[in-house]
XYZ file of C-alpha atoms in Angstrom:
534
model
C 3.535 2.106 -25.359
C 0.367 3.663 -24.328
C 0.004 7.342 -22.810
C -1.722 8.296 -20.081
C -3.129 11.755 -20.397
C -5.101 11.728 -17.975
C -5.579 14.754 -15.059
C -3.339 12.921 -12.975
C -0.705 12.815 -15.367
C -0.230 16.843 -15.954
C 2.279 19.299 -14.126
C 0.083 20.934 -12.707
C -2.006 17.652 -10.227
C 1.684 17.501 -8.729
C 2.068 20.820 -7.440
C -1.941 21.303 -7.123
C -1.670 19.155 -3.774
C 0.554 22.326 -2.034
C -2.426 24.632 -2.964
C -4.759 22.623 -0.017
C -3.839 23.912 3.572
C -4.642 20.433 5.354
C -1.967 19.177 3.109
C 0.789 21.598 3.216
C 0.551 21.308 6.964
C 0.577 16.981 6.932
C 2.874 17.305 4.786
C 5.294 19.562 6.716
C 5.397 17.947 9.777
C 5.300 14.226 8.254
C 8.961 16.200 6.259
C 10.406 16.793 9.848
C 9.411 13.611 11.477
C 11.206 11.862 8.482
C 14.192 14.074 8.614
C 14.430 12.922 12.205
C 14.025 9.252 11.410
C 16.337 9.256 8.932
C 18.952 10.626 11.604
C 18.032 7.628 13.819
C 18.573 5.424 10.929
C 22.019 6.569 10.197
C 23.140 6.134 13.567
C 21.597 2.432 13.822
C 22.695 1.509 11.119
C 26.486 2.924 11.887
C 26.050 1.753 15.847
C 25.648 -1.566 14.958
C 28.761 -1.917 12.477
C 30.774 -0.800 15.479
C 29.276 -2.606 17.900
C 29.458 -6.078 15.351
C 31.376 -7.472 12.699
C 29.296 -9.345 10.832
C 27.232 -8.498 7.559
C 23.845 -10.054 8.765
C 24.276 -8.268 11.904
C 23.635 -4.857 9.826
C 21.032 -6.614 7.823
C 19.129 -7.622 11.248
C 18.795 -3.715 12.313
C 16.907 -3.371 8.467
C 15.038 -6.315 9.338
C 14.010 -5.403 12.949
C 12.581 -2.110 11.531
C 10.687 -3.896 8.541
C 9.537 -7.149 9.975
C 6.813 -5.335 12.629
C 4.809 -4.168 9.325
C 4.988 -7.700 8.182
C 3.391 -9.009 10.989
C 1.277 -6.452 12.299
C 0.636 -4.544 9.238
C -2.916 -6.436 8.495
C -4.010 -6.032 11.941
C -3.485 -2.175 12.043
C -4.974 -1.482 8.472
C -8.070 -2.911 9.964
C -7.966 -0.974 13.127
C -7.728 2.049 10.625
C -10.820 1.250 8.779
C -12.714 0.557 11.726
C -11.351 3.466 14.600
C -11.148 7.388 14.705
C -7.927 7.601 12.536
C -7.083 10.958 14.683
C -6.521 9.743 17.915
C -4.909 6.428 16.943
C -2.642 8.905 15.065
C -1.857 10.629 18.246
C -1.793 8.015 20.583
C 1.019 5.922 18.946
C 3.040 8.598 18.048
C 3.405 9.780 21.349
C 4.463 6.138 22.034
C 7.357 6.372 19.514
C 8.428 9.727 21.141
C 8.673 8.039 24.741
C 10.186 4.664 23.299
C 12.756 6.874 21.142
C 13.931 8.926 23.650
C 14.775 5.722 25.863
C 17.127 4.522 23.177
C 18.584 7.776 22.861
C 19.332 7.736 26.976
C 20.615 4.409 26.398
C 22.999 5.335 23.549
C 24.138 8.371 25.864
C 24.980 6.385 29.081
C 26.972 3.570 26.779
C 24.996 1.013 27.639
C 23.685 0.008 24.291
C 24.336 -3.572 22.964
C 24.017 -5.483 19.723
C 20.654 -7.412 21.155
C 19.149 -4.077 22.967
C 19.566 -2.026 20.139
C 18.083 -4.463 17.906
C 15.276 -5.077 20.360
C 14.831 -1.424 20.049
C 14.453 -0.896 16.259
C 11.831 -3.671 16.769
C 9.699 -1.886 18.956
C 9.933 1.299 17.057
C 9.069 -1.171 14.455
C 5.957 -2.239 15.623
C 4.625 1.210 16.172
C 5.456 2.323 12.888
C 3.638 -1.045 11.645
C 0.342 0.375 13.815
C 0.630 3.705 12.641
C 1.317 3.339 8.424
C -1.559 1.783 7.111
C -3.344 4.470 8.942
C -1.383 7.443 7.385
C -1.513 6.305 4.101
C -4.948 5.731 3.903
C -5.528 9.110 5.156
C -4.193 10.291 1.813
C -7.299 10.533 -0.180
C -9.271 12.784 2.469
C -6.037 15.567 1.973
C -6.502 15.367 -1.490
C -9.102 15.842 -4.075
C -8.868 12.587 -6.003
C -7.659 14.037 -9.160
C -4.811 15.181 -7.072
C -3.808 12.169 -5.445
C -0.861 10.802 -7.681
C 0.301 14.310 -6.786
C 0.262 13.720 -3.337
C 1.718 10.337 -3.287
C 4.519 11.718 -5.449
C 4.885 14.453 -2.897
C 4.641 12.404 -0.156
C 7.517 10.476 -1.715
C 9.630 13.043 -2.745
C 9.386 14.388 1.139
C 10.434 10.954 2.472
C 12.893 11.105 0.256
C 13.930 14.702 1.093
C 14.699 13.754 4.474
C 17.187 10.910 3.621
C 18.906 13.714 2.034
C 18.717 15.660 4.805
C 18.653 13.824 7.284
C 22.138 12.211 6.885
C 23.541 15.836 6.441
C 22.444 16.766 9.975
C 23.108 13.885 11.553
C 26.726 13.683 10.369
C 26.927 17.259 11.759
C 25.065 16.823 15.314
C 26.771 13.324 15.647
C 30.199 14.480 15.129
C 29.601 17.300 17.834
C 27.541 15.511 20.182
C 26.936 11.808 19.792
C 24.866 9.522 18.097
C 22.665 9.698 20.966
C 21.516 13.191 19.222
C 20.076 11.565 16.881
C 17.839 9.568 18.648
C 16.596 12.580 20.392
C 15.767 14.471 17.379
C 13.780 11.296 16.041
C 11.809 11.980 19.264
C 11.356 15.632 18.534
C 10.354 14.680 15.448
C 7.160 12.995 16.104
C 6.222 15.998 18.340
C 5.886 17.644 15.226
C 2.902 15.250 13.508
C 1.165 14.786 17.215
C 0.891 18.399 16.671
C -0.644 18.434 13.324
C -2.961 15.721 14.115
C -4.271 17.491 17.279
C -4.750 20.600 14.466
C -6.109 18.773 11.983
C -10.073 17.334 13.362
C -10.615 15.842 9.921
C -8.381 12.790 10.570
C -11.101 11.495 12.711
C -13.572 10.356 9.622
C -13.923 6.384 9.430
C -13.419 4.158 6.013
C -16.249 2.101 6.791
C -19.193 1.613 3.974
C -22.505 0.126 5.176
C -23.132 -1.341 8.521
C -19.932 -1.506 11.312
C -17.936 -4.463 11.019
C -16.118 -6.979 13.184
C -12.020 -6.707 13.822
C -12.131 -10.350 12.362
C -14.606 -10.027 9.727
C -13.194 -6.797 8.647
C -9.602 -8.552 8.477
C -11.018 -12.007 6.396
C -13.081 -9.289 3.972
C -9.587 -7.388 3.589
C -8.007 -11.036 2.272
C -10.836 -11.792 0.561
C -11.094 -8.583 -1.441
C -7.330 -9.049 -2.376
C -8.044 -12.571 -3.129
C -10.287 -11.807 -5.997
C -8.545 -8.365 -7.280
C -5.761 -9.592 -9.755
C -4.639 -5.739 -10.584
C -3.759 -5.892 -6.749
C -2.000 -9.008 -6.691
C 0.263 -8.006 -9.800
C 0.818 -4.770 -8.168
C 2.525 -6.489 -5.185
C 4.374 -9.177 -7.204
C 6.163 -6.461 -8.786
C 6.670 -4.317 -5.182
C 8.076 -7.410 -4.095
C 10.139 -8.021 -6.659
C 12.010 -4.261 -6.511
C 12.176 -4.098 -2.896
C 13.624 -7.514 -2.672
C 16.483 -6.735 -4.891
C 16.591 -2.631 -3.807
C 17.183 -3.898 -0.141
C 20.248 -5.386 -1.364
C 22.335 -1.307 -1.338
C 20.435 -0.561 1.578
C 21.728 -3.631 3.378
C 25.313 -3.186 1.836
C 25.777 0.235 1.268
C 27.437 0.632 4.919
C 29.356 -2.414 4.914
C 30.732 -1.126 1.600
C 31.420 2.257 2.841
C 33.387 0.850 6.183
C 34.932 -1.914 4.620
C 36.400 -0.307 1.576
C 35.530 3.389 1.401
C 35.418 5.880 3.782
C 34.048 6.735 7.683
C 30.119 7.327 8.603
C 30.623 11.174 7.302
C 30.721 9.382 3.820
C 27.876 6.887 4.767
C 26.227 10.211 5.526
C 26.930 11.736 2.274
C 26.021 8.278 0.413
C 22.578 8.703 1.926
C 21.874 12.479 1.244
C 22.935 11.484 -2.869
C 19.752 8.916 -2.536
C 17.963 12.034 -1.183
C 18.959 14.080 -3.923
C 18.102 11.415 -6.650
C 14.642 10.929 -5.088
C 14.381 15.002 -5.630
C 15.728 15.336 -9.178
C 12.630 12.376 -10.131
C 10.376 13.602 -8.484
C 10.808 17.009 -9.932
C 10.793 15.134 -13.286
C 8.134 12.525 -12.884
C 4.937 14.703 -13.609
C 7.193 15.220 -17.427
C 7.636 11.557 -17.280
C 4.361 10.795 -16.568
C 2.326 13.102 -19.293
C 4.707 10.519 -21.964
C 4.779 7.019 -20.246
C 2.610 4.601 -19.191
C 2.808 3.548 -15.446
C 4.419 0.574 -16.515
C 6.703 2.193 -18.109
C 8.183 4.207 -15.568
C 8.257 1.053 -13.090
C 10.138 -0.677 -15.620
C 12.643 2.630 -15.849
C 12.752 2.617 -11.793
C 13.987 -1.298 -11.858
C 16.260 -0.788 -14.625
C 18.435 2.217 -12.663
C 18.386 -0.328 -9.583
C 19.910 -2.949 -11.631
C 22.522 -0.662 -13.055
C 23.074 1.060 -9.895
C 24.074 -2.598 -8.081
C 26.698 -3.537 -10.668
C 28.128 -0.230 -10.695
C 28.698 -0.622 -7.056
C 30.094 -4.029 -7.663
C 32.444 -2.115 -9.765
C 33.556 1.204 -8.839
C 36.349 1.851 -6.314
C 36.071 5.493 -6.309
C 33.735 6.861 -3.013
C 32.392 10.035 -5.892
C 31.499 7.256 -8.405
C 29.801 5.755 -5.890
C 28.185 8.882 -4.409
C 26.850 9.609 -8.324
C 25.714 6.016 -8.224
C 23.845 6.531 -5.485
C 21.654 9.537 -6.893
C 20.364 7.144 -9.837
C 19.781 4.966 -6.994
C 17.390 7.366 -5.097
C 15.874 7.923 -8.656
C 14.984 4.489 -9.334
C 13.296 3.736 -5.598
C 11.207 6.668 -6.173
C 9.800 6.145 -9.529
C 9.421 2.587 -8.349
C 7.441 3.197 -5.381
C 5.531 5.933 -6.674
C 4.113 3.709 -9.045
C 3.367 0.760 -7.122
C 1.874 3.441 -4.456
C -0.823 5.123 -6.754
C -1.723 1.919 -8.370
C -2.504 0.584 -4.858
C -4.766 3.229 -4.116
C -6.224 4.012 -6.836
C -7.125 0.539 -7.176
C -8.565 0.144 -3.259
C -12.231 1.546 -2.529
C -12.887 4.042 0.538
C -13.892 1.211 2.757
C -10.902 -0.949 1.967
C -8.096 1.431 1.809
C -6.671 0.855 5.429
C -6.273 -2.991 5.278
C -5.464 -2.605 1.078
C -2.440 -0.178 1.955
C -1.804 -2.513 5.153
C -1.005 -5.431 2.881
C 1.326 -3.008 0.276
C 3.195 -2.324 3.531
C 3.463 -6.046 4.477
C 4.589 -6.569 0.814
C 6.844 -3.827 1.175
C 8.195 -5.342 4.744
C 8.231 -8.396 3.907
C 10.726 -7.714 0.547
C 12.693 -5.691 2.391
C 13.255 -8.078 5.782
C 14.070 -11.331 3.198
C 16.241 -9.161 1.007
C 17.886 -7.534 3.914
C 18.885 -11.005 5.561
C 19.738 -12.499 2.406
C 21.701 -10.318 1.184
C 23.438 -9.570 4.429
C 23.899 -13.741 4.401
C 24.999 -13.921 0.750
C 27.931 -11.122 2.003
C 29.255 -12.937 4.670
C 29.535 -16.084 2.086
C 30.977 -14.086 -1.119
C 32.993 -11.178 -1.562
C 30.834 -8.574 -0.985
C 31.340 -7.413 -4.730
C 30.207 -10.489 -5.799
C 27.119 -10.465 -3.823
C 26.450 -6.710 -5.527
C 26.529 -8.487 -8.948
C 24.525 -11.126 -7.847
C 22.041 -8.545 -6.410
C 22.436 -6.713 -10.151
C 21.649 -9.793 -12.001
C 18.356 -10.214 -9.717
C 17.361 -7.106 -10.542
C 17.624 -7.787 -14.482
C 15.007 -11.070 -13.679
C 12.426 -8.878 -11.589
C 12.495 -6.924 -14.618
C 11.545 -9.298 -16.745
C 8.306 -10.309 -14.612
C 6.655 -6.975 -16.093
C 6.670 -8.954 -19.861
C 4.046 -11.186 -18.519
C 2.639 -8.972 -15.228
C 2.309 -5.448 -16.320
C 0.594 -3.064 -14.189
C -2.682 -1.700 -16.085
C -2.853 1.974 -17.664
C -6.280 3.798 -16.690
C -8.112 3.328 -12.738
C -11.235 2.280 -12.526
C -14.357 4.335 -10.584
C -14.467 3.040 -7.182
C -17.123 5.391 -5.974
C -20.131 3.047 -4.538
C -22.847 3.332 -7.314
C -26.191 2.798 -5.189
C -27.674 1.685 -8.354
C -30.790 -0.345 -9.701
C -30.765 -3.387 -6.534
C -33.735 -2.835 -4.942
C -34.680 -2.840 -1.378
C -35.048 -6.263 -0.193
C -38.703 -6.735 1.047
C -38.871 -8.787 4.177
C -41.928 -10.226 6.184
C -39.958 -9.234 9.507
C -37.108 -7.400 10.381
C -34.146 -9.595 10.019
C -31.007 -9.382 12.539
C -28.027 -7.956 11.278
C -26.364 -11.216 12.834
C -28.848 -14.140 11.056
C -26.703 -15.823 8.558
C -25.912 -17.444 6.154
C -27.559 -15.460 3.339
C -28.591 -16.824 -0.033
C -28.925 -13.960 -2.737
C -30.636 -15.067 -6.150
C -31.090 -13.464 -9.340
C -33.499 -14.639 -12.067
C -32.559 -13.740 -15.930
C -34.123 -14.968 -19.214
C -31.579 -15.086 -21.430
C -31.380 -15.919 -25.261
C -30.458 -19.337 -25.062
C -28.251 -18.118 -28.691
C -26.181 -15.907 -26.219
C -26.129 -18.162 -23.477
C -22.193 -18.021 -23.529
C -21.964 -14.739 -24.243
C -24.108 -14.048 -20.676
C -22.274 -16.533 -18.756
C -19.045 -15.081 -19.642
C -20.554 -11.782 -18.653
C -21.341 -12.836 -15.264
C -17.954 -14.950 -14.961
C -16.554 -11.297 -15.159
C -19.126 -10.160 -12.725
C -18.126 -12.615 -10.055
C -14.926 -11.130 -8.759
C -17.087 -8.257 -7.471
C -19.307 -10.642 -5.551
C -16.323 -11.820 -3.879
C -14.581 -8.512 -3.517
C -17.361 -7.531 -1.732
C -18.379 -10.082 0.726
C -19.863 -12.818 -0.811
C -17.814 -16.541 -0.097
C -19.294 -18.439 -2.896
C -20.674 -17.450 -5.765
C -21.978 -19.560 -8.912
C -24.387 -19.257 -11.860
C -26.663 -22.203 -13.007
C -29.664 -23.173 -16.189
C -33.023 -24.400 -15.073
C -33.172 -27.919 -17.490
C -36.707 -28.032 -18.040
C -36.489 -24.259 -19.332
C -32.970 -23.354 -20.959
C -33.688 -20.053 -20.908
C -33.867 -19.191 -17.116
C -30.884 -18.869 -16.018
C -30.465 -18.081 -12.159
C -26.775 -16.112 -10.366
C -26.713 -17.060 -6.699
C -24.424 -15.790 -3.944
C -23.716 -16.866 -0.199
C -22.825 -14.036 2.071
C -21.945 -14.773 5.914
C -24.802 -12.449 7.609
C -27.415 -10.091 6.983
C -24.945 -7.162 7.805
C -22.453 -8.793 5.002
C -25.312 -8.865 2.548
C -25.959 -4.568 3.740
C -22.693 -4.108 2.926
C -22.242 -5.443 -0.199
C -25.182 -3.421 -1.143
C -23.298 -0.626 0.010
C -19.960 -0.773 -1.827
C -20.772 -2.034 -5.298
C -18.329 0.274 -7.275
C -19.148 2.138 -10.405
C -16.669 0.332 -12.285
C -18.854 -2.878 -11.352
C -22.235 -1.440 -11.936
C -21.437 -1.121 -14.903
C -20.651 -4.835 -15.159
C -23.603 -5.584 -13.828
C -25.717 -3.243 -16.492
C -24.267 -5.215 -18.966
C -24.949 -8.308 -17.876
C -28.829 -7.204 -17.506
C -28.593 -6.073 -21.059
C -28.759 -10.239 -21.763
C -31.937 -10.134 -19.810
C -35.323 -10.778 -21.920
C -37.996 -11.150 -19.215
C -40.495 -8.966 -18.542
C -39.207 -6.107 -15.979
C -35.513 -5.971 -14.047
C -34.396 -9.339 -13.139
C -35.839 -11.058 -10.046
C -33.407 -10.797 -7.393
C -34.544 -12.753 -4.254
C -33.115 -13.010 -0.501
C -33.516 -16.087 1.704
C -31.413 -16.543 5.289
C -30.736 -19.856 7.097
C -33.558 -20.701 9.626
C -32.902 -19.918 13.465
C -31.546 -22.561 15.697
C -31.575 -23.749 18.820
């Protein structure tokens, strides 16, 4: 198995994050928002097995709370490429404060059903959808980069904090006041990150590389960059994968606890053991990490959730279940860790709203299907049974990392602004015209002919990362040697852009593929745009 020594993998980058003000301060109040929100979680989640019976009726208040980011995830990761991330930050959360503390009235006056309060979750749903992809791509700017596996581990390990704290206090507010407590502190808590966001001005910097783009052209050049990144698209097979089989003890765990173990003080407890696992790893993953590969400690993560499911299907002790559910919190947060850094690290400036947009829909999405099917396959089968099954599932999304790993190293996504030159152009063009035909002349050895074309096969993802829609490569027949790439981008803007955001990583592609070229001078790169029409 292959090590990973890079910066990112030492002690040190994980604590190095605490050193930067901006960060300690995000971090703080994003700690006692999630404290907060795990309270309201606890009490949804307990509300709704007293106010219903039935198995999918728990999975439904997961669902509500997942399926927003599903839906609305790609939408807001464009709005937080395009807007000043700030006051979007502020605006919404002081939406979830308002909508929050109307539950929490509701809860108090007793008029709470099983529809309103999952009509509720839903609309605290949807804001969290609006406001995610916009948090975590503000990451990177808290962060130097060298730092930012240390942050996302952090950031993890502080989510993860606050489900162990956060079931603590709630058990101990509920019990003397209500669960309609809870719902007030969840309000509270977002007072606490509307107040670092009004502190902190440098949330207000925009993604964007290269000229401004449309909300529907930015959102078809997020699925289109996605499209065309395969590290990406194995990164969220194997997300989808965990979470899918992970939601299953989320979904269960308080059906198990009701049915067979204990009251909501132990569903409490159960929770603040996840919290605790969560801690112990991520006090251990920077050790883990200097050893193991990435895919390695994904593959450890899965593993525990497997072993953690058919221990539950097991055990009839509450404390075996309580030490189950510590390996539990460390396998979903060397998991997610994982799939987190590999996300961004793999996601240019530019993209990194609508790219960590779609990891949340992946995330969601898992999470709603596994919720519901799980809470379906419980109402069917003994809900033992439906913990092995869950096990079992988890032993087959391991297997999907013998033919999907995840890779080892990140590559340089810094825009290059390298050899293309400026386009010359009789007069100014619109930003608008469009289509746009970009050529490039090579003469090539016709000896290494395949050699080259491979080469710019390689080449061609970047194209279409980047904004081009069709791409192809063709040999003049009367002179085997010229060889000609051409590109169609939608406007003149597109073709800007592009220019803009050609990564390091893919100049260097693209220096190699000149190194084929045997004409005199760079190759001849020419730029032609669709006539005007009436």
């Amino acid at each position: 198995m292959s090590q990973d020594r890079s910066p990112s993998g030492t002690s040190a980058s994980y604590w190095a994050p605490f050193r930067v003000p901006v960060f300690r301060v995000v971090w703080a109040a994003t700690l006692a928002s999630n404290i907060a929100t795990a309270m309201r979680e606890l009490a949804a989640a307990w509300l709704m097995t007293s106010l219903a019976v039935s198995a999918v009726a728990v999975g439904l208040v997961k669902a509500a709370a997942a399926l927003p980011m599903l839906l609305l995830a790609l939408p807001a990761g464009v709005i937080a490429d395009l807007v000043d991330r700030r006051r979007w930050n502020l605006g919404i959360n002081t939406a979830l404060a308002i909508v929050t503390a109307g539950i929490g009235a509701a809860v108090a006056t007793d008029t709470l059903t099983p529809a309103l309060l999952i009509a509720a979750i839903f609309i605290t749903g949807v804001g969290s959808a609006l406001l995610q992809p916009t948090q975590q791509s503000l990451t990177p700017l808290l962060v130097p980069r060298e730092h930012l596996e240390g942050a996302v581990a952090l950031n993890g390990m502080g989510l993860n904090l606050s489900r162990a704290l956060g079931p603590a206090l709630a058990g101990a507010l509920v019990a003397a006041f209500g669960l309609a407590v809870a719902f007030f502190a969840n309000a509270l808590g977002y007072l606490a990150l509307i107040a670092a966001f009004w502190w902190w001005k440098g949330a207000a910097r925009q993604a964007r590389a290269g000229a401004r783009e449309s909300f529907p052209g930015a959102m078809a050049a997020g699925l289109r960059y996605v499209r065309h990144a395969p590290v990406l698209k194995t990164v969220f097979l194997r997300l989808a994968a965990f979470v899918f089989v992970a939601a299953a003890y989320w979904t269960l765990l308080p059906v198990l606890v009701k049915r067979e173990l204990g009251g909501p003080g132990l569903y409490g407890t159960m929770l603040a053991c996840v919290g605790a696992g969560s801690v112990i790893v991520a006090l251990t993953l920077p050790w883990l990490r200097a050893r193991l590969a990435p895919e390695a400690v994904l593959r450890l993560g899965q593993g525990a959730t497997a072993a953690v499911l058919a221990l539950l299907a097991l055990t009839p002790s509450a404390w075996l279940a309580g030490a189950v559910m510590v390996v539990a919190g460390m396998g979903w947060l060397a998991a997610l860790t994982i799939a987190n850094v590999a996300t961004q690290n793999h996601l240019p400036e530019w993209m990194r709203g609508r790219g960590m947009a779609m990891y949340l829909m992946v995330f969601a999405g898992a999470m709603s299907a596994g919720s519901i099917a799980w809470g379906a396959l419980a109402d069917l089968l003994p809900l033992r049974w439906t913990l092995g099954c869950a096990a079992l599932a988890g032993v087959a999304a391991l297997m999907i990392g013998l033919v999907a790993p995840l890779p080892d190293q990140a590559p340089d996504l810094q825009p290059s602004q390298h050899w293309w030159p400026e386009p010359h152009v009789a007069h100014p063009v619109p930003g608008e015209r469009g289509p746009v035909q970009v050529s490039i002349g090579y003469v090539i050895d016709p000896a290494r002919a395949r050699e080259f074309v491979a080469a710019l096969d390689a080449l061609s993802a970047e194209r279409l990362r980047d904004g081009a829609y069709q791409w192809g490569v063709f040999c003049d027949v009367a002179e085997p040697q010229h060889y000609v790439e051409v590109f169609l981008l939608p406007t003149w803007e597109d073709y800007e852009r592009l220019r803009a955001r050609i990564p390091r990583a893919d100049a260097r592609l693209e220096q190699a593929v000149r190194g084929f070229h045997r004409g005199p001078g760079d190759p001849v790169v020419r730029h032609r745009v669709a006539p005007p029409r009436s």
